[in-house]
Each structure stands twice: as C-alpha cells, then as structure tokens.
mmCIF file of C-alpha atoms in Angstrom:
data_model
loop_
_atom_site.group_PDB
_atom_site.id
_atom_site.type_symbol
_atom_site.label_atom_id
_atom_site.label_comp_id
_atom_site.label_asym_id
_atom_site.label_seq_id
_atom_site.Cartn_x
_atom_site.Cartn_y
_atom_site.Cartn_z
ATOM 1 C CA MET Z 1 -26.962 29.265 -2.102
ATOM 2 C CA ALA Z 2 -23.808 30.542 -3.782
ATOM 3 C CA ILE Z 3 -21.523 28.469 -6.010
ATOM 4 C CA ASN Z 4 -17.759 28.803 -5.735
ATOM 5 C CA ARG Z 5 -16.787 29.373 -9.379
ATOM 6 C CA SER Z 6 -13.147 28.463 -8.767
ATOM 7 C CA ALA Z 7 -14.319 25.019 -7.629
ATOM 8 C CA PRO Z 8 -17.657 24.337 -9.385
ATOM 9 C CA GLU Z 9 -18.722 21.481 -7.086
ATOM 10 C CA SER Z 10 -18.225 23.622 -3.996
ATOM 11 C CA PHE Z 11 -21.047 25.574 -2.401
ATOM 12 C CA ASN Z 12 -21.946 28.014 0.335
ATOM 13 C CA TYR Z 13 -24.925 27.267 2.591
ATOM 14 C CA ASN Z 14 -26.196 28.890 5.773
ATOM 15 C CA ASN Z 15 -28.926 27.429 7.996
ATOM 16 C CA THR Z 16 -29.961 25.038 5.229
ATOM 17 C CA ASP Z 17 -31.542 21.586 5.256
ATOM 18 C CA LYS Z 18 -29.559 19.259 2.956
ATOM 19 C CA LYS Z 19 -30.522 15.896 4.437
ATOM 20 C CA ASP Z 20 -30.391 12.661 2.423
ATOM 21 C CA LYS Z 21 -28.229 14.064 -0.383
ATOM 22 C CA ASN Z 22 -25.583 12.311 -2.450
ATOM 23 C CA PHE Z 23 -22.213 14.084 -2.409
ATOM 24 C CA MET Z 24 -20.257 10.991 -3.414
ATOM 25 C CA TYR Z 25 -16.992 11.795 -5.268
ATOM 26 C CA LYS Z 26 -17.639 15.541 -4.938
ATOM 27 C CA ASN Z 27 -14.815 18.037 -4.752
ATOM 28 C CA LEU Z 28 -16.035 20.266 -1.926
ATOM 29 C CA LYS Z 29 -12.821 22.266 -1.840
ATOM 30 C CA ARG Z 30 -13.281 25.650 -0.162
ATOM 31 C CA SER Z 31 -16.988 25.106 0.447
ATOM 32 C CA ASN Z 32 -18.323 27.295 3.234
ATOM 33 C CA CYS Z 33 -21.317 26.107 5.256
ATOM 34 C CA TYR Z 34 -22.684 27.133 8.627
ATOM 35 C CA ASN Z 35 -25.342 25.492 10.772
ATOM 36 C CA CYS Z 36 -26.570 23.174 8.023
ATOM 37 C CA ASP Z 37 -28.149 19.741 8.337
ATOM 38 C CA PHE Z 38 -26.532 17.106 6.101
ATOM 39 C CA SER Z 39 -27.927 14.150 8.065
ATOM 40 C CA THR Z 40 -27.921 10.731 6.344
ATOM 41 C CA SER Z 41 -26.073 12.100 3.312
ATOM 42 C CA ASN Z 42 -23.399 10.212 1.383
ATOM 43 C CA PHE Z 43 -19.955 11.833 1.341
ATOM 44 C CA ASP Z 44 -18.016 8.741 0.235
ATOM 45 C CA TYR Z 45 -14.778 9.620 -1.615
ATOM 46 C CA ALA Z 46 -15.453 13.352 -1.250
ATOM 47 C CA SER Z 47 -12.716 15.932 -0.743
ATOM 48 C CA PHE Z 48 -13.178 18.600 1.931
ATOM 49 C CA ARG Z 49 -9.811 20.269 1.298
ATOM 50 C CA GLY Z 50 -9.792 23.790 2.715
ATOM 51 C CA ALA Z 51 -13.553 23.700 3.349
ATOM 52 C CA HIS Z 52 -15.464 25.234 6.265
ATOM 53 C CA PHE Z 53 -18.396 23.259 7.668
ATOM 54 C CA LYS Z 54 -18.966 24.870 11.057
ATOM 55 C CA ARG Z 55 -21.742 23.816 13.440
ATOM 56 C CA CYS Z 56 -23.205 21.446 10.853
ATOM 57 C CA SER Z 57 -24.936 18.124 11.481
ATOM 58 C CA PHE Z 58 -23.552 15.037 9.739
ATOM 59 C CA MET Z 59 -25.638 12.531 11.697
ATOM 60 C CA LYS Z 60 -25.566 9.064 10.108
ATOM 61 C CA CYS Z 61 -23.538 10.303 7.135
ATOM 62 C CA THR Z 62 -20.979 8.057 5.441
ATOM 63 C CA PHE Z 63 -17.410 9.147 4.731
ATOM 64 C CA LYS Z 64 -15.751 6.146 3.109
ATOM 65 C CA GLY Z 65 -12.507 7.238 1.457
ATOM 66 C CA ALA Z 66 -13.254 10.892 2.237
ATOM 67 C CA GLU Z 67 -10.466 13.370 2.953
ATOM 68 C CA PHE Z 68 -10.534 16.333 5.311
ATOM 69 C CA ILE Z 69 -7.391 18.362 4.593
ATOM 70 C CA GLY Z 70 -7.101 21.740 6.299
ATOM 71 C CA THR Z 71 -10.839 21.613 6.969
ATOM 72 C CA ASN Z 72 -12.680 23.629 9.614
ATOM 73 C CA LEU Z 73 -15.304 21.427 11.274
ATOM 74 C CA LYS Z 74 -15.620 23.445 14.462
ATOM 75 C CA GLY Z 75 -18.716 22.542 16.454
ATOM 76 C CA SER Z 76 -20.052 20.044 13.913
ATOM 77 C CA LYS Z 77 -21.786 16.823 14.934
ATOM 78 C CA PHE Z 78 -21.013 13.390 13.522
ATOM 79 C CA LYS Z 79 -23.373 11.301 15.626
ATOM 80 C CA ASN Z 80 -23.608 7.731 14.273
ATOM 81 C CA ALA Z 81 -21.549 8.701 11.218
ATOM 82 C CA ILE Z 82 -19.435 6.063 9.488
ATOM 83 C CA PHE Z 83 -15.778 6.656 8.631
ATOM 84 C CA GLU Z 84 -13.744 4.142 6.633
ATOM 85 C CA ASN Z 85 -10.311 4.795 5.112
ATOM 86 C CA THR Z 86 -10.871 8.437 6.023
ATOM 87 C CA ILE Z 87 -8.119 11.032 6.442
ATOM 88 C CA PHE Z 88 -8.170 14.032 8.784
ATOM 89 C CA GLU Z 89 -5.098 16.209 8.261
ATOM 90 C CA GLY Z 90 -4.634 19.613 9.865
ATOM 91 C CA VAL Z 91 -8.334 19.801 10.736
ATOM 92 C CA ASN Z 92 -10.046 22.117 13.225
ATOM 93 C CA LEU Z 93 -12.255 19.796 15.281
ATOM 94 C CA ASN Z 94 -12.762 22.119 18.227
ATOM 95 C CA GLY Z 95 -16.040 21.064 19.827
ATOM 96 C CA ALA Z 96 -16.833 18.511 17.124
ATOM 97 C CA ASP Z 97 -18.897 15.602 18.462
ATOM 98 C CA PHE Z 98 -18.344 12.001 17.308
ATOM 99 C CA LYS Z 99 -20.879 10.349 19.609
ATOM 100 C CA ASP Z 100 -21.487 6.737 18.514
ATOM 101 C CA ALA Z 101 -19.554 7.248 15.271
ATOM 102 C CA GLU Z 102 -18.011 4.151 13.684
ATOM 103 C CA PHE Z 103 -14.419 4.090 12.474
ATOM 104 C CA LYS Z 104 -12.452 1.732 10.279
ATOM 105 C CA ASN Z 105 -8.860 2.522 9.341
ATOM 106 C CA THR Z 106 -9.194 6.251 9.999
ATOM 107 C CA VAL Z 107 -6.165 8.524 10.368
ATOM 108 C CA PHE Z 108 -5.799 11.834 12.205
ATOM 109 C CA VAL Z 109 -2.641 13.818 11.396
ATOM 110 C CA ALA Z 110 -1.538 17.168 12.842
ATOM 111 C CA THR Z 111 -5.030 17.589 14.279
ATOM 112 C CA ASP Z 112 -5.725 18.709 17.841
ATOM 113 C CA ILE Z 113 -7.929 15.995 19.307
ATOM 114 C CA ASP Z 114 -8.023 17.369 22.851
ATOM 115 C CA LYS Z 115 -11.172 19.410 22.242
ATOM 116 C CA ILE Z 116 -13.059 16.735 20.325
ATOM 117 C CA ARG Z 117 -16.110 15.310 22.055
ATOM 118 C CA ASN Z 118 -16.810 11.580 22.304
ATOM 119 C CA LEU Z 119 -13.802 10.340 20.338
ATOM 120 C CA ASP Z 120 -12.332 7.114 21.699
ATOM 121 C CA VAL Z 121 -8.623 7.578 21.076
ATOM 122 C CA GLU Z 122 -8.059 3.976 22.205
ATOM 123 C CA ASP Z 123 -10.127 2.665 19.299
ATOM 124 C CA THR Z 124 -7.811 0.380 17.323
ATOM 125 C CA ASN Z 125 -9.482 1.546 14.111
ATOM 126 C CA ILE Z 126 -8.122 5.058 14.685
ATOM 127 C CA ARG Z 127 -4.512 6.144 14.242
ATOM 128 C CA ILE Z 128 -3.294 9.501 15.496
ATOM 129 C CA PHE Z 129 -0.085 11.247 14.402
ATOM 130 C CA ASP Z 130 1.058 14.569 15.827
ATOM 131 C CA GLU Z 131 2.792 15.288 12.525
ATOM 132 C CA MET Z 132 3.413 13.634 9.189
ATOM 133 C CA PRO Z 133 4.516 10.043 9.866
ATOM 134 C CA GLN Z 134 8.204 9.247 9.628
ATOM 135 C CA LEU Z 135 8.802 6.824 6.787
ATOM 136 C CA GLU Z 136 11.958 5.266 5.422
ATOM 137 C CA ILE Z 137 11.615 4.794 1.675
ATOM 138 C CA SER Z 138 13.963 3.504 -0.987
ATOM 139 C CA ASP Z 139 15.582 5.764 -3.554
ATOM 140 C CA GLU Z 140 13.553 4.011 -6.249
ATOM 141 C CA LEU Z 141 10.257 4.810 -4.555
ATOM 142 C CA ARG Z 142 11.338 8.364 -3.840
ATOM 143 C CA ASP Z 143 12.256 8.893 -7.496
ATOM 144 C CA ALA Z 144 8.977 7.373 -8.696
ATOM 145 C CA THR Z 145 7.032 9.642 -6.341
ATOM 146 C CA ILE Z 146 8.843 12.758 -7.503
ATOM 147 C CA ASN Z 147 8.521 11.788 -11.160
ATOM 148 C CA VAL Z 148 4.789 11.054 -10.971
ATOM 149 C CA MET Z 149 4.214 14.701 -10.097
ATOM 150 C CA ASP Z 150 5.400 15.673 -13.578
ATOM 151 C CA ASN Z 151 1.813 14.876 -14.553
ATOM 152 C CA ILE Z 152 -0.038 18.193 -14.202
ATOM 153 C CA TYR Z 153 -3.229 16.582 -12.887
ATOM 154 C CA ILE Z 154 -1.362 14.601 -10.246
ATOM 155 C CA LYS Z 155 0.602 17.660 -9.186
ATOM 156 C CA LYS Z 156 -2.570 19.740 -9.013
ATOM 157 C CA SER Z 157 -4.257 17.160 -6.768
ATOM 158 C CA ARG Z 158 -1.657 17.785 -4.010
ATOM 159 C CA ILE Z 159 -1.886 14.111 -3.061
ATOM 160 C CA PHE Z 160 1.835 13.368 -3.242
ATOM 161 C CA ASP Z 161 3.356 16.535 -1.819
ATOM 162 C CA THR Z 162 2.843 18.797 1.174
ATOM 163 C CA LYS Z 163 2.340 22.544 1.237
ATOM 164 C CA ASP Z 164 6.063 22.817 2.016
ATOM 165 C CA GLY Z 165 6.957 20.885 -1.122
ATOM 166 C CA ASP Z 166 8.037 17.718 0.664
ATOM 167 C CA ILE Z 167 6.915 14.221 -0.258
ATOM 168 C CA ASN Z 168 3.659 13.382 1.497
ATOM 169 C CA THR Z 169 4.693 10.479 3.706
ATOM 170 C CA LEU Z 170 1.109 9.875 4.811
ATOM 171 C CA THR Z 171 0.169 9.147 1.206
ATOM 172 C CA LEU Z 172 3.089 6.750 0.788
ATOM 173 C CA MET Z 173 2.368 5.058 4.108
ATOM 174 C CA ILE Z 174 -1.209 4.341 3.049
ATOM 175 C CA LEU Z 175 -0.178 3.209 -0.431
ATOM 176 C CA LEU Z 176 2.395 0.823 1.048
ATOM 177 C CA GLU Z 177 -0.334 -0.630 3.238
ATOM 178 C CA ASN Z 178 -2.280 -1.433 0.080
ATOM 179 C CA PHE Z 179 0.541 -2.483 -2.283
ATOM 180 C CA ASP Z 180 4.045 -3.852 -1.978
ATOM 181 C CA GLU Z 181 6.841 -1.494 -2.987
ATOM 182 C CA GLU Z 182 7.613 -3.135 -6.332
ATOM 183 C CA TYR Z 183 3.972 -2.959 -7.399
ATOM 184 C CA LEU Z 184 3.681 0.609 -6.124
ATOM 185 C CA ILE Z 185 6.684 1.815 -8.118
ATOM 186 C CA LYS Z 186 5.293 0.129 -11.217
ATOM 187 C CA GLY Z 187 1.911 1.697 -10.569
ATOM 188 C CA LEU Z 188 3.295 5.196 -10.100
ATOM 189 C CA ASN Z 189 5.204 4.939 -13.362
ATOM 190 C CA MET Z 190 2.056 3.829 -15.175
ATOM 191 C CA ILE Z 191 -0.406 6.372 -13.798
ATOM 192 C CA LYS Z 192 2.003 9.172 -14.652
ATOM 193 C CA SER Z 193 1.026 8.759 -18.299
ATOM 194 C CA GLU Z 194 -2.538 7.540 -17.779
ATOM 195 C CA ILE Z 195 -4.171 10.229 -15.646
ATOM 196 C CA ASP Z 196 -5.600 12.904 -17.921
ATOM 197 C CA ARG Z 197 -8.211 14.630 -15.766
ATOM 198 C CA ASP Z 198 -8.632 16.273 -12.397
ATOM 199 C CA PHE Z 199 -9.059 14.125 -9.302
ATOM 200 C CA HIS Z 200 -9.071 15.030 -5.648
ATOM 201 C CA THR Z 201 -8.469 12.101 -3.288
ATOM 202 C CA LEU Z 202 -5.948 9.369 -2.584
ATOM 203 C CA SER Z 203 -8.765 6.841 -2.878
ATOM 204 C CA TYR Z 204 -8.842 7.579 -6.628
ATOM 205 C CA ILE Z 205 -5.174 6.604 -6.924
ATOM 206 C CA ILE Z 206 -5.762 3.416 -4.951
ATOM 207 C CA ARG Z 207 -8.679 2.355 -7.145
ATOM 208 C CA LEU Z 208 -6.653 3.098 -10.272
ATOM 209 C CA MET Z 209 -3.692 1.058 -9.083
ATOM 210 C CA GLN Z 210 -5.881 -1.870 -8.127
ATOM 211 C CA ASN Z 211 -6.765 -2.208 -11.808
ATOM 212 C CA ILE Z 212 -3.185 -2.240 -13.074
ATOM 213 C CA LYS Z 213 -2.311 -5.507 -14.750
#
C-alpha cells in the first residue's frame, strides 16, 4: 500500500482485501484503488473527490452523506449497498453495478447514467440532473454564499463553488431543502468565523448548521 502524502487519509491499493473496515468521515481525495474488495465497509460521510476506485467491490457498504465528486468508479460493484443523502457529481460510472442497492435522497449530477447497470432511474429516492441545477436565489443569499468563502477552510473544501468559480447551486439546493433561507443566511454568516479546520463534505456544513442556536 502507498499513502498519498498530499492527502494523508488517501491510499493506493491493488488487488487487496479491505472488507469490514471503517472509513467513516475519511477524506479519500485522489485515492487510487483497483480490483479491491471493500465489502461491508462503512464509508458514511466520506469524500471521494477525484478518487479512482475501478473494478472494486462495495457490496453491502454504507454511504450515508458520502460525496463522489469527479470520481472514477468504472466497473465497480455496489450490490446491496446503502446510499442516503449521497452526491454523485461528474462521476464515471461506466459498467458500475447497483444491483439491489438502496437509495434515499441520492443525487446524480452531470453523470452519464446510460452505462450503469441495475440502476432504477424511476426510483423516487433518486434525482438526476444533466448539469448543475438551475436555482433562483436572493441577493442576500448570494452575498452570504460568496462571503462565506472568505474563510480559507471553507474555500479549500470546494463545497460552495464549482471548478469554474461559480456558486455551487447543488450545494445551495440541498441546504435550502434542510433550512429556510433566513436561517441559512444566518448560518452561513456564523460558520464563516467558526470553522477553523479542514473539512471535506457538505454533510459537515449541515451538521454544523443544525446546532446553530
């Protein structure tokens, strides 16, 4: 195994058995794995941003609050896996198999689903967007979103902006599904000064805002 020093929680595995492991909250950014068995492992709240997990088995794994951003999951198997509040954005799912997987409030954005195996696109717990969702937001919310990125840790997380520098409307859409706009603006203003460490997923922001008084 090799460790990615630029992202200490990331790793490189080939043909490795990693069943029944706990990867909860892990930042797996730029990990590179091929033909590995992660069956029955816990990936809740993990970030797979820019990672490659090709031809891997994720049978019966859990992915609550996990985020796959720009991830390559070509040929991987998710049989009986559980996805809840999970985000797939710009993901390569060519040949990926979701046989008997369970979904709850899972979003696919800018991800080609035509070559996915055993994904029920009619499942009401799945939402599919060809591109970033269109969202009308107030000037106040726009300003709060731009201002919150003055915090270096928030900016580094890439949660609130896209690679093109635009506001991430998917993030705002999900936040507005969890909080009303007034509360969200208040929350953004508060976390701007409170966050003082690295984080990697939108689920972290949601949990933080839920505790705002």
